[in-house]
Structure formats: structure tokens, C-alpha cells
Amino acid sequence: MNNKVLIIEDEKKIARFLELELAHEGYDVDIAYEGRDGLIKFEQNEYDLILLDILLPGLNGLEICRRIRKEASIPIIIVSAKDETTDKVCGLDIGADDYLTKPFAIEELLARMRVHLRKLQKSNPGDNKLKIADLMMNLDTHEVFRGDQKVFLTNQEYELLKYLLENKKIVLTRDQIGSKVWGYDFEDNTNVVDVYISYLRRKVDQSGKVKLIHTIRGSDNFEGIDILRQMYLPVLEQSFTPPPELPRPRGFKPPVLVETSLTSAEMIKYASNVFLALKISYINEIGGLCEKTGADIKEVAYGMGLDPRIGSRFLNAGIGWGGSCFPKDTLALMALGAAYDYSMPIIDAACAVNKRQRQVVIKKLESQLGDLSGRTVGILGLAFKPGTDDLRDSPAQDIIKLLVERGVRVKAHDPVAVPSARKLLAEYQVEYGVNPYQTACGCDALVLITEWEEYLKLDFLKLRSVMNTPILIDGRNFLNPAELNAVGFLYEGVGIGDACLGNGRGGVYRESPSGQAS
């Protein structure tokens, strides 16, 4: 069997080159162009070696390495343009087995891969084993290890774990487990399977380790559905008494209980979130066309939203969606399609549009300032949405990476997400301000990424006074352009064409010989 390699690399030319070279050498290759997609592929497949870039969209390569190392001892070779000694030390300390800087000779990479695969073969002679993450079952010796620690199991526990490992990532019913492991069907009211799963979980899912055994609650039978219906009855009928501080909203429509199979319920969840992601990417596509034609995307979206078939929600043009739900569910739905050899180009296109929206900010900055090298840019908002410190797939991550790659000094502010950002964005050497004014001081431009309410209440005259050049790119169309223009800002939103600029909706910065904005 050929060794299987996962390449996590956002530069498509490099990824394709590596794929061709490795395939020529007899390797089976998978490619992920985004960090989170790479992590999902790792979790859903078995690989012998990973080639990992550091500067990745969605999820940083160092964070991917850290998460993989928590679960498995698979060889990881970092292949990155970051060539400082501190970069190499950081990568190796976080869990990588090797570090190769770009540009590199393919012969050297292949040699390093052979070294690590030889080490892997020596540590796995015969390879008559079942594995997932850092859990390993030796079918010859009947030994089970979680990492370096041996797990002692009874014969029945061993057979149960063996069946689970043989069907990893597959949901098994009690009937299937009982029939295969015990050899007969249990009565409906027995809890033998539950008891042994509990025994196994105590021994395998040790404290501090990633949980490997998961129980999925649900049912395709009428009894299970009836239990759920009874449990949610007070909510469905709105028969409960709301607390005094949270009165029941007027005109509130009670929720509906929809009875489906488990498969349909899962599909409803994925399809709903992905549809909203498609809607956002679509309005961003229209926003790009508005900029070309001179239309105003806010007016266009308002008009579209009046149509009850469309609705006004999720029609806000900007720098795209992020967070945990939309990116995860779009990738999950595409992976599900791929598992059934069913392509979903419309979802692929929506993801491509979302990734492109990050570039919109860079292009706007370049159109205002020209070459960005040596410039200072301030970022207002780091979290993927207001009200959280969550930076998962935040547009801020990609935009900061793109700015740093262009030689920009990056400053940033966020009301709550700075502690998280210090850990996640450590390699970019971002300077964090205690308030927006400190962040704006000395900046050639500001970029608003997260629509925190407090940014609406800023003293924009004071903000302008501390900047080198009063340029503000509003990545969410959140601020009032007329208010900003009135105090001397050159404001630019997303999806607002040149024909709208004379209406107080934006402007282009030009510097006169005297150094004054014109």
C-alpha cells in the first residue's frame, strides 16, 4: 500500500507541484488549501505524513500542528517561507518533526520524507494494528495503548473496542453492537451495551485526552420522537411562565417540531447554514458589480429585502463570513458530497467568493496608498462577530496575514478579543492598543472589521487628528459615511460605486504637494 500524504498549502501552484512530484514517487496525496479544511481532512482520513504551511487562511498552521499533535504522532514537516531561527524553533517546539524553508529543492524534501517514514515503519513493524488519533490496538499481542500509556481491558471490552475501531467514524446502533460483539440481539430494555461503553470510556477517554468515544442521542423510532415531543411540549405550546425580566415577545410565533430521520435532521442543519453562507456570498458578488457600475449595495440590498421571497436578513455586503458554523458546515457538506462522488460547485464558488472578499480590503488600501510596504494600518475589531472573543475563521486573521506579507506594520484593537489574538496571531507581531485612539495613532489607514457598537460612538475628529492620513475602509458598511466625511475622513465601504461618492458615501484620498488631503 502506498504511503498517504496530506498537503496543507494555500498556494495552489506549490500544492499542485508537490502533488505531481509526490504522485510520481508513488505517494497517495490529498490537498487542503485552507487550514480548517486540512484539519477536517486529517480527522476524517488516515495519513502517514503531513506537509504543512504556516501562513494559511482560516486556521494558522502552527495551531493545526498543535491540535494534530494532541491527537496523533504522525510525522509533520512544516514547509514555510518563514525562515527566521525563531520561526523554526517555534514550529519544532509546537510539535513539528521537521522544518523546511521555501524555496526548497524537491529532492531534499523527498529525502526528508523518506527519513520520517522509515522512522514510522520502525516504530510500527508489521503494522497489524488498528489506530485512531493516539489510540492504538495491536491485533497480534492484544495490547492497547493511549499514547505511551497501556490500557488494560477485559476480553469483552477488547472486542467492543476492536469493533468500534474497525468502524471508526461510523455511527453504530446498540443492535449492531450487540449482534456483532455479543452474538445475539438484546431486549429493548437492556442497558448492557451502555454499561460496557461506559466502562470503555473510563479507560480510553482519559483525563486531559481528546475524547474518542462519542454517544449520539437520537432515534428513528416513534418512542424516541414521542419522548422528545413531551420534553419540548412547554416550549412548543408556550405554556411555561416566562421570568419577569424576560417577558414573552409580542407576535412571537411558537417553534415547530419537525419529525424527520436522523439523516434528514443532520442535512437540515448543514443545508440551512450553508444557504445563509451562499446568501452572503451572493450579495458580496452583487456588491462587487455595484462598485463597477456605480450602484450602492445598501440601496440594492434594501430593495431586494422588501421581496418576501428573499427577505432582508443576511444581505449585508462586506468582507465575508467567518466563525465556527458557516466555514465548518460548508466544508462538511462538500466533504459529504465528495464521499458520495457528488460535486457541489455552487458551495465551492461561495467559499471562493468569501475568500476573495478578504482581498477587497487590500485592494482598497492599495488604491488609496499605493505600495503598502512600510505603511502602518490599524485594525478595528478582531473577532468574527461582535459580542464574542472568538477568532475562528475571522476575516481579521486573513487580512492581517495579507498585510504583513506586504510589509505593513499592523496595529489592532478589539474590546474583548485581544487576549485570544495575542496567542493566535503571535507570529505576526501585531501591536495592540488599549483603545481605538491608541491604535489609530500614526496610522496611514484604518480598517473596520468587526461591527462593535462602541465604534459608532467614537470621537471621529479626535481619531482623525492622531492619524498620518485620514483613510478609513469600512469592511462592514457599518459607520455613517457622511459623519466621517464631515470631519475630514476619506471613507470607503464595500459595494459602493463611484457614482455614489458625491453623496457623502465615500471618497478617494489624494495628497496634495502641501500634504493636505484633497
Short mmCIF file of C-alpha atoms in Angstrom, two decimals:
data_model
loop_
_atom_site.label_atom_id
_atom_site.label_comp_id
_atom_site.label_asym_id
_atom_site.label_seq_id
_atom_site.Cartn_x
_atom_site.Cartn_y
_atom_site.Cartn_z
CA MET A 1 0.00 0.00 0.00
CA ASN A 2 1.30 3.46 -0.90
CA ASN A 3 2.07 5.98 1.83
CA LYS A 4 -0.65 8.61 2.07
CA VAL A 5 0.37 12.27 2.41
CA LEU A 6 -1.75 15.30 3.30
CA ILE A 7 -0.56 18.63 1.87
CA ILE A 8 -1.96 21.71 3.65
CA GLU A 9 -0.85 24.63 1.46
CA ASP A 10 -2.81 27.68 0.28
CA GLU A 11 -0.55 28.47 -2.69
CA LYS A 12 -2.20 26.36 -5.37
CA LYS A 13 0.83 26.31 -7.69
CA ILE A 14 3.04 24.93 -4.92
CA ALA A 15 0.39 22.43 -3.81
CA ARG A 16 -0.15 21.16 -7.37
CA PHE A 17 3.60 20.92 -7.94
CA LEU A 18 4.03 18.87 -4.78
CA GLU A 19 1.07 16.68 -5.69
CA LEU A 20 2.57 15.83 -9.10
CA GLU A 21 6.04 15.17 -7.71
CA LEU A 22 4.80 13.00 -4.85
CA ALA A 23 2.41 11.08 -7.11
CA HIS A 24 5.34 10.41 -9.44
CA GLU A 25 7.21 8.96 -6.45
CA GLY A 26 4.28 6.66 -5.69
CA TYR A 27 2.59 8.56 -2.85
CA ASP A 28 -1.18 8.94 -2.49
CA VAL A 29 -1.86 12.66 -1.99
CA ASP A 30 -4.69 14.78 -0.59
CA ILE A 31 -4.61 18.60 -0.70
CA ALA A 32 -6.24 21.18 1.56
CA TYR A 33 -5.95 24.86 0.59
CA GLU A 34 -7.29 26.22 3.89
CA GLY A 35 -6.29 25.47 7.45
CA ARG A 36 -9.63 24.29 8.77
CA ASP A 37 -10.21 22.14 5.68
CA GLY A 38 -6.85 20.49 6.36
CA LEU A 39 -7.81 19.75 9.95
CA ILE A 40 -11.10 18.21 8.80
CA LYS A 41 -9.29 16.01 6.25
CA PHE A 42 -6.90 14.85 8.98
CA GLU A 43 -9.82 13.97 11.27
CA GLN A 44 -11.70 12.09 8.53
CA ASN A 45 -8.80 10.13 6.99
CA GLU A 46 -5.65 8.21 7.91
CA TYR A 47 -2.34 9.72 6.73
CA ASP A 48 1.27 8.63 7.04
CA LEU A 49 2.78 12.15 6.81
CA ILE A 50 1.67 15.79 6.64
CA LEU A 51 3.31 18.67 4.75
CA LEU A 52 2.13 21.87 6.44
CA ASP A 53 2.46 25.56 5.58
CA ILE A 54 2.25 28.13 8.40
CA LEU A 55 0.54 31.15 6.83
CA LEU A 56 -2.83 29.62 6.00
CA PRO A 57 -6.29 31.17 5.65
CA GLY A 58 -8.89 30.13 8.17
CA LEU A 59 -6.61 28.43 10.68
CA ASN A 60 -2.92 29.05 11.25
CA GLY A 61 -0.51 26.19 10.50
CA LEU A 62 1.03 26.31 13.98
CA GLU A 63 -2.40 25.91 15.55
CA ILE A 64 -3.12 22.98 13.21
CA CYS A 65 0.18 21.37 14.24
CA ARG A 66 -0.62 21.86 17.92
CA ARG A 67 -4.08 20.26 17.55
CA ILE A 68 -2.84 17.31 15.48
CA ARG A 69 -0.01 16.65 17.91
CA LYS A 70 -2.51 16.40 20.75
CA GLU A 71 -4.23 13.52 18.93
CA ALA A 72 -1.56 11.68 16.93
CA SER A 73 2.17 11.10 16.46
CA ILE A 74 2.01 11.33 12.64
CA PRO A 75 5.15 12.93 11.12
CA ILE A 76 4.62 16.64 10.32
CA ILE A 77 7.03 18.59 8.11
CA ILE A 78 6.49 22.35 8.10
CA VAL A 79 7.22 23.85 4.67
CA SER A 80 7.19 27.63 5.03
CA ALA A 81 8.68 30.85 3.67
CA LYS A 82 9.24 31.99 7.27
CA ASP A 83 12.98 31.39 7.60
CA GLU A 84 13.97 33.07 10.86
CA THR A 85 15.52 30.86 13.53
CA THR A 86 12.73 31.83 15.94
CA ASP A 87 10.15 30.62 13.40
CA LYS A 88 11.87 27.24 13.10
CA VAL A 89 12.24 26.84 16.85
CA CYS A 90 8.57 27.74 17.39
CA GLY A 91 7.41 25.24 14.75
CA LEU A 92 9.53 22.41 16.12
CA ASP A 93 8.63 23.15 19.75
CA ILE A 94 4.91 23.17 18.97
CA GLY A 95 5.12 19.64 17.57
CA ALA A 96 6.54 19.55 14.03
CA ASP A 97 9.07 16.80 13.27
CA ASP A 98 10.94 18.82 10.64
CA TYR A 99 11.08 22.33 9.16
CA LEU A 100 11.97 23.14 5.54
CA THR A 101 12.07 26.71 4.23
CA LYS A 102 10.83 27.89 0.84
CA PRO A 103 12.20 27.87 -1.79
CA PHE A 104 13.43 24.30 -1.46
CA ALA A 105 14.81 21.52 -3.64
CA ILE A 106 12.23 18.80 -4.19
CA GLU A 107 14.99 16.18 -3.82
CA GLU A 108 15.68 17.43 -0.29
CA LEU A 109 12.01 17.33 0.66
CA LEU A 110 11.64 13.78 -0.68
CA ALA A 111 14.73 12.69 1.26
CA ARG A 112 13.38 14.19 4.49
CA MET A 113 10.04 12.46 3.92
CA ARG A 114 11.78 9.10 3.46
CA VAL A 115 13.66 9.59 6.74
CA HIS A 116 10.47 10.23 8.72
CA LEU A 117 8.58 7.39 7.04
CA ARG A 118 11.43 4.98 7.83
CA LYS A 119 11.20 6.02 11.48
CA LEU A 120 7.45 5.44 11.35
CA GLN A 121 7.91 1.95 9.88
CA LYS A 122 10.46 1.03 12.55
CA SER A 123 8.04 2.05 15.27
CA ASN A 124 5.21 0.13 13.57
CA PRO A 125 6.66 -3.25 12.42
CA GLY A 126 4.10 -5.45 10.66
CA ASP A 127 1.50 -2.71 11.14
CA ASN A 128 -1.14 -5.25 12.16
CA LYS A 129 -2.81 -2.58 14.22
CA LEU A 130 -5.97 -0.53 14.48
CA LYS A 131 -5.45 3.17 15.19
CA ILE A 132 -7.27 6.43 15.62
CA ALA A 133 -5.58 9.58 16.91
CA ASP A 134 -3.13 8.37 19.60
CA LEU A 135 -5.12 5.20 20.41
CA MET A 136 -3.51 2.00 19.07
CA MET A 137 -4.65 -1.63 19.26
CA ASN A 138 -2.12 -4.36 18.40
CA LEU A 139 -4.10 -7.26 16.94
CA ASP A 140 -1.16 -9.65 17.35
CA THR A 141 -0.42 -9.04 21.03
CA HIS A 142 -3.91 -7.80 22.04
CA GLU A 143 -2.26 -4.78 23.66
CA VAL A 144 -3.94 -1.36 23.66
CA PHE A 145 -2.11 1.94 24.14
CA ARG A 146 -3.34 5.51 24.51
CA GLY A 147 -0.21 7.46 23.66
CA ASP A 148 2.57 5.90 25.75
CA GLN A 149 0.20 4.54 28.40
CA LYS A 150 -1.03 0.96 28.24
CA VAL A 151 -4.78 0.43 28.59
CA PHE A 152 -5.87 -2.76 30.39
CA LEU A 153 -9.14 -4.21 29.07
CA THR A 154 -11.25 -7.27 29.76
CA ASN A 155 -11.89 -9.63 26.83
CA GLN A 156 -15.35 -8.19 26.27
CA GLU A 157 -14.07 -4.60 26.42
CA TYR A 158 -11.31 -5.50 23.96
CA GLU A 159 -13.80 -6.98 21.46
CA LEU A 160 -16.06 -3.95 21.82
CA LEU A 161 -13.19 -1.52 21.23
CA LYS A 162 -11.98 -3.61 18.27
CA TYR A 163 -15.43 -3.38 16.66
CA LEU A 164 -15.54 0.39 17.23
CA LEU A 165 -12.07 0.85 15.71
CA GLU A 166 -12.96 -1.29 12.70
CA ASN A 167 -15.92 1.03 12.14
CA LYS A 168 -14.39 4.33 13.21
CA LYS A 169 -16.26 7.47 12.18
CA ILE A 170 -19.40 5.35 11.63
CA VAL A 171 -22.43 5.70 13.91
CA LEU A 172 -23.28 2.25 15.29
CA THR A 173 -26.58 1.33 16.92
CA ARG A 174 -27.00 -0.73 20.09
CA ASP A 175 -28.46 -3.56 17.98
CA GLN A 176 -25.43 -3.60 15.68
CA ILE A 177 -23.00 -3.64 18.61
CA GLY A 178 -24.94 -6.33 20.48
CA SER A 179 -25.21 -8.57 17.44
CA LYS A 180 -21.53 -8.26 16.48
CA VAL A 181 -19.80 -8.21 19.87
CA TRP A 182 -22.10 -10.43 21.94
CA GLY A 183 -23.52 -12.50 19.08
CA TYR A 184 -27.21 -12.00 19.82
CA ASP A 185 -29.90 -9.31 19.97
CA PHE A 186 -30.62 -7.79 23.36
CA GLU A 187 -34.07 -6.99 24.68
CA ASP A 188 -35.13 -3.38 24.14
CA ASN A 189 -34.95 -2.56 27.84
CA THR A 190 -31.44 -3.88 28.48
CA ASN A 191 -28.54 -1.49 29.06
CA VAL A 192 -25.66 -3.94 28.62
CA VAL A 193 -24.17 -2.03 25.67
CA ASP A 194 -24.44 1.27 27.56
CA VAL A 195 -22.70 -0.22 30.60
CA TYR A 196 -19.76 -1.58 28.59
CA ILE A 197 -19.44 1.65 26.61
CA SER A 198 -19.24 3.42 29.97
CA TYR A 199 -16.50 1.01 31.15
CA LEU A 200 -14.57 1.54 27.93
CA ARG A 201 -14.92 5.30 28.02
CA ARG A 202 -13.44 5.46 31.54
CA LYS A 203 -10.36 3.55 30.39
CA VAL A 204 -9.86 5.02 26.91
CA ASP A 205 -11.02 8.63 27.26
CA GLN A 206 -8.54 9.51 29.96
CA SER A 207 -8.41 12.89 31.68
CA GLY A 208 -6.71 15.53 29.55
CA LYS A 209 -7.00 13.46 26.37
CA VAL A 210 -9.18 14.13 23.33
CA LYS A 211 -12.49 12.26 23.68
CA LEU A 212 -12.65 9.43 21.13
CA ILE A 213 -15.88 7.64 22.06
CA HIS A 214 -18.98 9.70 21.38
CA THR A 215 -22.64 8.91 22.01
CA ILE A 216 -25.14 10.39 19.56
CA ARG A 217 -28.61 10.75 21.04
CA GLY A 218 -31.45 10.36 18.60
CA SER A 219 -33.95 7.94 17.18
CA ASP A 220 -35.74 6.88 14.05
CA ASN A 221 -38.44 5.19 16.12
CA PHE A 222 -41.71 6.63 17.33
CA GLU A 223 -40.94 6.08 21.01
CA GLY A 224 -37.85 8.30 20.88
CA ILE A 225 -39.69 11.03 18.99
CA ASP A 226 -42.54 10.92 21.50
CA ILE A 227 -40.11 11.39 24.39
CA LEU A 228 -38.60 14.44 22.67
CA ARG A 229 -42.06 15.83 21.96
CA GLN A 230 -43.06 15.55 25.62
CA MET A 231 -39.80 17.14 26.73
CA TYR A 232 -40.28 20.17 24.46
CA LEU A 233 -44.07 20.45 24.95
CA PRO A 234 -43.91 23.53 27.26
CA VAL A 235 -41.84 25.33 24.62
CA LEU A 236 -43.98 24.17 21.69
CA GLU A 237 -47.21 25.23 23.41
CA GLN A 238 -45.62 28.26 25.14
CA SER A 239 -47.31 27.02 28.32
CA PHE A 240 -44.41 27.86 30.65
CA THR A 241 -44.39 31.08 32.68
CA PRO A 242 -41.65 33.41 31.42
CA PRO A 243 -39.46 35.12 34.05
CA PRO A 244 -40.48 38.70 34.91
CA GLU A 245 -37.27 40.17 33.48
CA LEU A 246 -37.80 38.36 30.15
CA PRO A 247 -41.43 38.79 29.08
CA ARG A 248 -42.68 36.82 26.10
CA PRO A 249 -42.23 38.94 22.92
CA ARG A 250 -45.37 40.22 21.23
CA GLY A 251 -46.22 38.49 17.98
CA PHE A 252 -43.83 35.66 18.79
CA LYS A 253 -44.61 32.51 16.82
CA PRO A 254 -44.13 29.28 18.77
CA PRO A 255 -41.47 26.93 17.40
CA VAL A 256 -42.45 23.95 15.28
CA LEU A 257 -41.46 20.36 15.98
CA VAL A 258 -40.37 18.70 12.74
CA GLU A 259 -40.17 14.92 12.82
CA THR A 260 -37.50 13.54 10.49
CA SER A 261 -34.93 10.77 10.28
CA LEU A 262 -31.52 11.39 11.84
CA THR A 263 -30.00 11.77 8.37
CA SER A 264 -32.58 14.36 7.33
CA ALA A 265 -32.16 16.28 10.60
CA GLU A 266 -28.41 16.49 10.05
CA MET A 267 -28.94 17.57 6.45
CA ILE A 268 -31.39 20.31 7.53
CA LYS A 269 -28.78 21.76 9.86
CA TYR A 270 -25.99 21.74 7.27
CA ALA A 271 -28.18 22.92 4.38
CA SER A 272 -29.60 25.83 6.39
CA ASN A 273 -26.25 27.27 7.48
CA VAL A 274 -24.74 26.77 4.03
CA PHE A 275 -27.71 28.52 2.41
CA LEU A 276 -27.09 31.58 4.59
CA ALA A 277 -23.41 31.49 3.63
CA LEU A 278 -24.45 31.36 -0.03
CA LYS A 279 -26.73 34.36 0.50
CA ILE A 280 -23.90 36.43 1.98
CA SER A 281 -21.50 35.46 -0.81
CA TYR A 282 -24.16 36.32 -3.38
CA ILE A 283 -24.72 39.83 -2.03
CA ASN A 284 -20.95 40.29 -1.97
CA GLU A 285 -20.84 39.33 -5.65
CA ILE A 286 -23.53 41.93 -6.37
CA GLY A 287 -21.59 44.42 -4.25
CA GLY A 288 -18.54 43.94 -6.46
CA LEU A 289 -20.68 44.64 -9.52
CA CYS A 290 -22.17 47.72 -7.81
CA GLU A 291 -18.69 49.18 -7.43
CA LYS A 292 -18.13 48.71 -11.16
CA THR A 293 -21.48 50.14 -12.27
CA GLY A 294 -21.83 52.97 -9.74
CA ALA A 295 -24.69 51.50 -7.71
CA ASP A 296 -24.94 51.42 -3.89
CA ILE A 297 -25.18 47.89 -2.49
CA LYS A 298 -27.01 49.11 0.62
CA GLU A 299 -29.81 50.51 -1.53
CA VAL A 300 -29.82 47.40 -3.70
CA ALA A 301 -29.96 45.06 -0.69
CA TYR A 302 -32.77 47.09 0.88
CA GLY A 303 -34.82 46.83 -2.30
CA MET A 304 -34.17 43.11 -2.60
CA GLY A 305 -35.11 42.55 1.04
CA LEU A 306 -38.57 44.00 0.50
CA ASP A 307 -39.40 40.95 -1.57
CA PRO A 308 -40.86 38.46 0.96
CA ARG A 309 -39.41 35.59 -1.06
CA ILE A 310 -35.92 36.93 -0.33
CA GLY A 311 -36.08 38.79 2.99
CA SER A 312 -33.63 41.36 4.29
CA ARG A 313 -31.53 39.20 6.64
CA PHE A 314 -28.02 38.13 5.60
CA LEU A 315 -27.93 40.68 2.80
CA ASN A 316 -25.15 42.82 4.27
CA ALA A 317 -22.22 43.16 1.89
CA GLY A 318 -18.76 43.26 3.42
CA ILE A 319 -15.62 41.23 3.94
CA GLY A 320 -17.40 37.90 4.24
CA TRP A 321 -18.42 35.36 6.83
CA GLY A 322 -16.32 33.59 9.43
CA GLY A 323 -16.75 31.95 12.81
CA SER A 324 -17.35 28.30 13.62
CA CYS A 325 -20.66 27.42 11.93
CA PHE A 326 -20.54 28.65 8.33
CA PRO A 327 -16.95 27.57 7.50
CA LYS A 328 -17.35 24.23 9.28
CA ASP A 329 -20.70 23.39 7.72
CA THR A 330 -19.76 24.42 4.17
CA LEU A 331 -16.69 22.17 4.37
CA ALA A 332 -18.71 19.37 5.97
CA LEU A 333 -21.38 19.48 3.26
CA MET A 334 -18.78 19.47 0.49
CA ALA A 335 -16.97 16.58 2.19
CA LEU A 336 -20.25 14.68 2.42
CA GLY A 337 -20.84 15.28 -1.29
CA ALA A 338 -17.31 14.12 -2.10
CA ALA A 339 -17.85 10.93 -0.09
CA TYR A 340 -20.74 10.13 -2.44
CA ASP A 341 -18.87 11.35 -5.55
CA TYR A 342 -21.30 14.29 -5.85
CA SER A 343 -19.85 17.69 -6.72
CA MET A 344 -21.37 20.88 -5.28
CA PRO A 345 -19.88 23.73 -7.36
CA ILE A 346 -22.24 26.39 -6.02
CA ILE A 347 -20.88 25.88 -2.48
CA ASP A 348 -17.32 25.80 -3.78
CA ALA A 349 -17.97 29.11 -5.54
CA ALA A 350 -19.45 30.68 -2.38
CA CYS A 351 -16.32 29.74 -0.43
CA ALA A 352 -14.12 31.19 -3.19
CA VAL A 353 -16.09 34.46 -3.11
CA ASN A 354 -15.78 34.60 0.67
CA LYS A 355 -12.02 34.13 0.49
CA ARG A 356 -11.79 36.80 -2.23
CA GLN A 357 -13.59 39.35 -0.04
CA ARG A 358 -10.54 39.48 2.24
CA GLN A 359 -8.55 40.69 -0.76
CA VAL A 360 -11.06 43.51 -1.34
CA VAL A 361 -9.71 45.37 1.70
CA ILE A 362 -6.13 45.03 0.47
CA LYS A 363 -7.03 46.32 -2.99
CA LYS A 364 -8.84 49.31 -1.49
CA LEU A 365 -5.82 50.16 0.65
CA GLU A 366 -3.51 49.84 -2.35
CA SER A 367 -5.77 52.06 -4.44
CA GLN A 368 -5.57 54.74 -1.74
CA LEU A 369 -1.93 54.40 -0.64
CA GLY A 370 -0.15 52.63 -3.49
CA ASP A 371 2.67 50.35 -2.34
CA LEU A 372 1.83 49.27 1.22
CA SER A 373 5.38 48.36 2.24
CA GLY A 374 6.41 50.44 5.25
CA ARG A 375 2.89 51.72 5.87
CA THR A 376 1.03 51.43 9.17
CA VAL A 377 -2.54 50.12 9.16
CA GLY A 378 -4.87 49.93 12.16
CA ILE A 379 -7.47 47.17 12.54
CA LEU A 380 -10.71 47.91 14.41
CA GLY A 381 -12.21 44.61 15.53
CA LEU A 382 -10.64 41.15 15.54
CA ALA A 383 -13.45 38.75 16.49
CA PHE A 384 -15.53 37.22 13.70
CA LYS A 385 -18.61 38.99 15.08
CA PRO A 386 -19.41 41.42 17.92
CA GLY A 387 -20.21 40.06 21.36
CA THR A 388 -17.51 37.37 21.39
CA ASP A 389 -13.74 36.90 21.62
CA ASP A 390 -13.91 34.06 19.08
CA LEU A 391 -11.37 34.46 16.26
CA ARG A 392 -12.18 31.21 14.46
CA ASP A 393 -12.03 31.97 10.72
CA SER A 394 -12.27 35.67 11.50
CA PRO A 395 -11.61 37.85 8.42
CA ALA A 396 -9.12 39.70 10.62
CA GLN A 397 -6.77 36.71 10.55
CA ASP A 398 -6.54 36.62 6.76
CA ILE A 399 -6.37 40.40 6.37
CA ILE A 400 -3.58 40.74 8.94
CA LYS A 401 -1.65 37.95 7.22
CA LEU A 402 -2.02 39.66 3.81
CA LEU A 403 -0.90 42.99 5.26
CA VAL A 404 2.15 41.52 6.99
CA GLU A 405 3.14 39.75 3.77
CA ARG A 406 3.18 43.18 2.10
CA GLY A 407 5.48 44.67 4.72
CA VAL A 408 2.81 46.55 6.67
CA ARG A 409 3.13 47.42 10.35
CA VAL A 410 -0.20 46.28 11.84
CA LYS A 411 -1.87 47.77 14.91
CA ALA A 412 -5.17 46.47 16.26
CA HIS A 413 -7.95 46.99 18.78
CA ASP A 414 -10.86 44.84 19.91
CA PRO A 415 -12.97 45.34 23.06
CA VAL A 416 -12.64 41.70 24.19
CA ALA A 417 -10.67 39.58 21.70
CA VAL A 418 -7.11 40.89 22.23
CA PRO A 419 -6.07 38.12 24.72
CA SER A 420 -7.15 35.47 22.21
CA ALA A 421 -5.45 37.35 19.38
CA ARG A 422 -2.14 37.58 21.26
CA LYS A 423 -1.98 33.77 21.28
CA LEU A 424 -3.38 33.06 17.82
CA LEU A 425 -1.62 35.86 15.91
CA ALA A 426 1.67 35.85 17.81
CA GLU A 427 3.79 35.29 14.70
CA TYR A 428 2.53 38.49 13.02
CA GLN A 429 3.88 40.86 15.70
CA VAL A 430 0.66 42.88 15.85
CA GLU A 431 0.70 45.91 18.16
CA TYR A 432 -2.43 46.09 20.32
CA GLY A 433 -3.91 49.36 21.52
CA VAL A 434 -5.81 49.74 24.78
CA ASN A 435 -8.36 51.87 22.91
CA PRO A 436 -9.12 52.77 19.28
CA TYR A 437 -7.32 56.12 19.54
CA GLN A 438 -4.06 54.49 20.62
CA THR A 439 -4.40 52.02 17.76
CA ALA A 440 -5.09 54.81 15.24
CA CYS A 441 -2.09 56.89 16.34
CA GLY A 442 0.38 57.15 13.47
CA CYS A 443 -1.69 55.02 11.10
CA ASP A 444 -1.87 55.62 7.36
CA ALA A 445 -5.30 53.96 7.29
CA LEU A 446 -7.85 52.20 9.49
CA VAL A 447 -9.85 49.09 8.55
CA LEU A 448 -13.07 48.28 10.41
CA ILE A 449 -13.58 44.52 10.53
CA THR A 450 -15.97 43.84 13.42
CA GLU A 451 -19.11 45.93 13.90
CA TRP A 452 -18.80 46.63 17.63
CA GLU A 453 -21.40 49.17 18.79
CA GLU A 454 -18.78 51.23 20.61
CA TYR A 455 -17.13 52.06 17.29
CA LEU A 456 -20.27 54.01 16.37
CA LYS A 457 -19.69 56.27 19.38
CA LEU A 458 -16.08 57.20 18.65
CA ASP A 459 -14.93 60.82 18.53
CA PHE A 460 -14.01 60.69 14.85
CA LEU A 461 -12.46 64.17 14.87
CA LYS A 462 -10.10 63.01 17.63
CA LEU A 463 -9.48 59.77 15.74
CA ARG A 464 -8.57 61.67 12.58
CA SER A 465 -6.23 64.01 14.44
CA VAL A 466 -3.89 61.21 15.55
CA MET A 467 -3.58 59.55 12.13
CA ASN A 468 -0.98 60.20 9.43
CA THR A 469 -3.62 60.07 6.70
CA PRO A 470 -7.36 60.01 7.43
CA ILE A 471 -8.35 56.92 5.42
CA LEU A 472 -10.96 54.51 6.76
CA ILE A 473 -12.00 51.30 4.99
CA ASP A 474 -15.31 50.09 6.42
CA GLY A 475 -15.37 46.35 5.79
CA ARG A 476 -18.91 46.05 7.15
CA ASN A 477 -20.60 49.22 5.82
CA PHE A 478 -21.26 49.87 9.49
CA LEU A 479 -20.34 53.52 10.01
CA ASN A 480 -22.03 56.71 8.79
CA PRO A 481 -20.10 57.92 5.71
CA ALA A 482 -21.50 61.46 5.91
CA GLU A 483 -20.38 61.83 9.54
CA LEU A 484 -16.88 60.65 8.70
CA ASN A 485 -16.56 62.79 5.58
CA ALA A 486 -17.72 65.83 7.56
CA VAL A 487 -14.67 65.61 9.86
CA GLY A 488 -12.23 65.03 7.01
CA PHE A 489 -12.07 61.26 6.68
CA LEU A 490 -11.76 59.59 3.30
CA TYR A 491 -14.31 56.83 3.80
CA GLU A 492 -14.69 53.76 1.62
CA GLY A 493 -17.20 50.99 2.18
CA VAL A 494 -17.81 47.75 0.29
CA GLY A 495 -20.08 47.67 -2.76
CA ILE A 496 -20.46 51.44 -3.12
CA GLY A 497 -19.76 52.61 -6.67
CA ASP A 498 -18.03 55.81 -7.74
CA ALA A 499 -21.36 57.37 -8.72
CA CYS A 500 -22.35 57.32 -5.04
CA LEU A 501 -19.22 59.03 -3.76
CA GLY A 502 -20.60 62.51 -4.21
CA ASN A 503 -23.49 61.73 -1.89
CA GLY A 504 -21.37 61.54 1.25
CA ARG A 505 -20.93 57.78 0.94
CA GLY A 506 -17.22 57.59 0.36
CA GLY A 507 -14.14 59.17 -1.17
CA VAL A 508 -10.68 58.69 -2.55
CA TYR A 509 -7.64 60.01 -0.73
CA ARG A 510 -5.28 62.19 -2.73
CA GLU A 511 -2.35 64.03 -1.18
CA SER A 512 -1.54 67.50 -2.50
CA PRO A 513 2.03 68.89 -2.54
CA SER A 514 1.26 70.63 0.74
CA GLY A 515 0.48 67.28 2.36
CA GLN A 516 -3.22 68.08 2.82
CA ALA A 517 -5.95 65.66 1.79
CA SER A 518 -7.77 66.74 -1.34
#
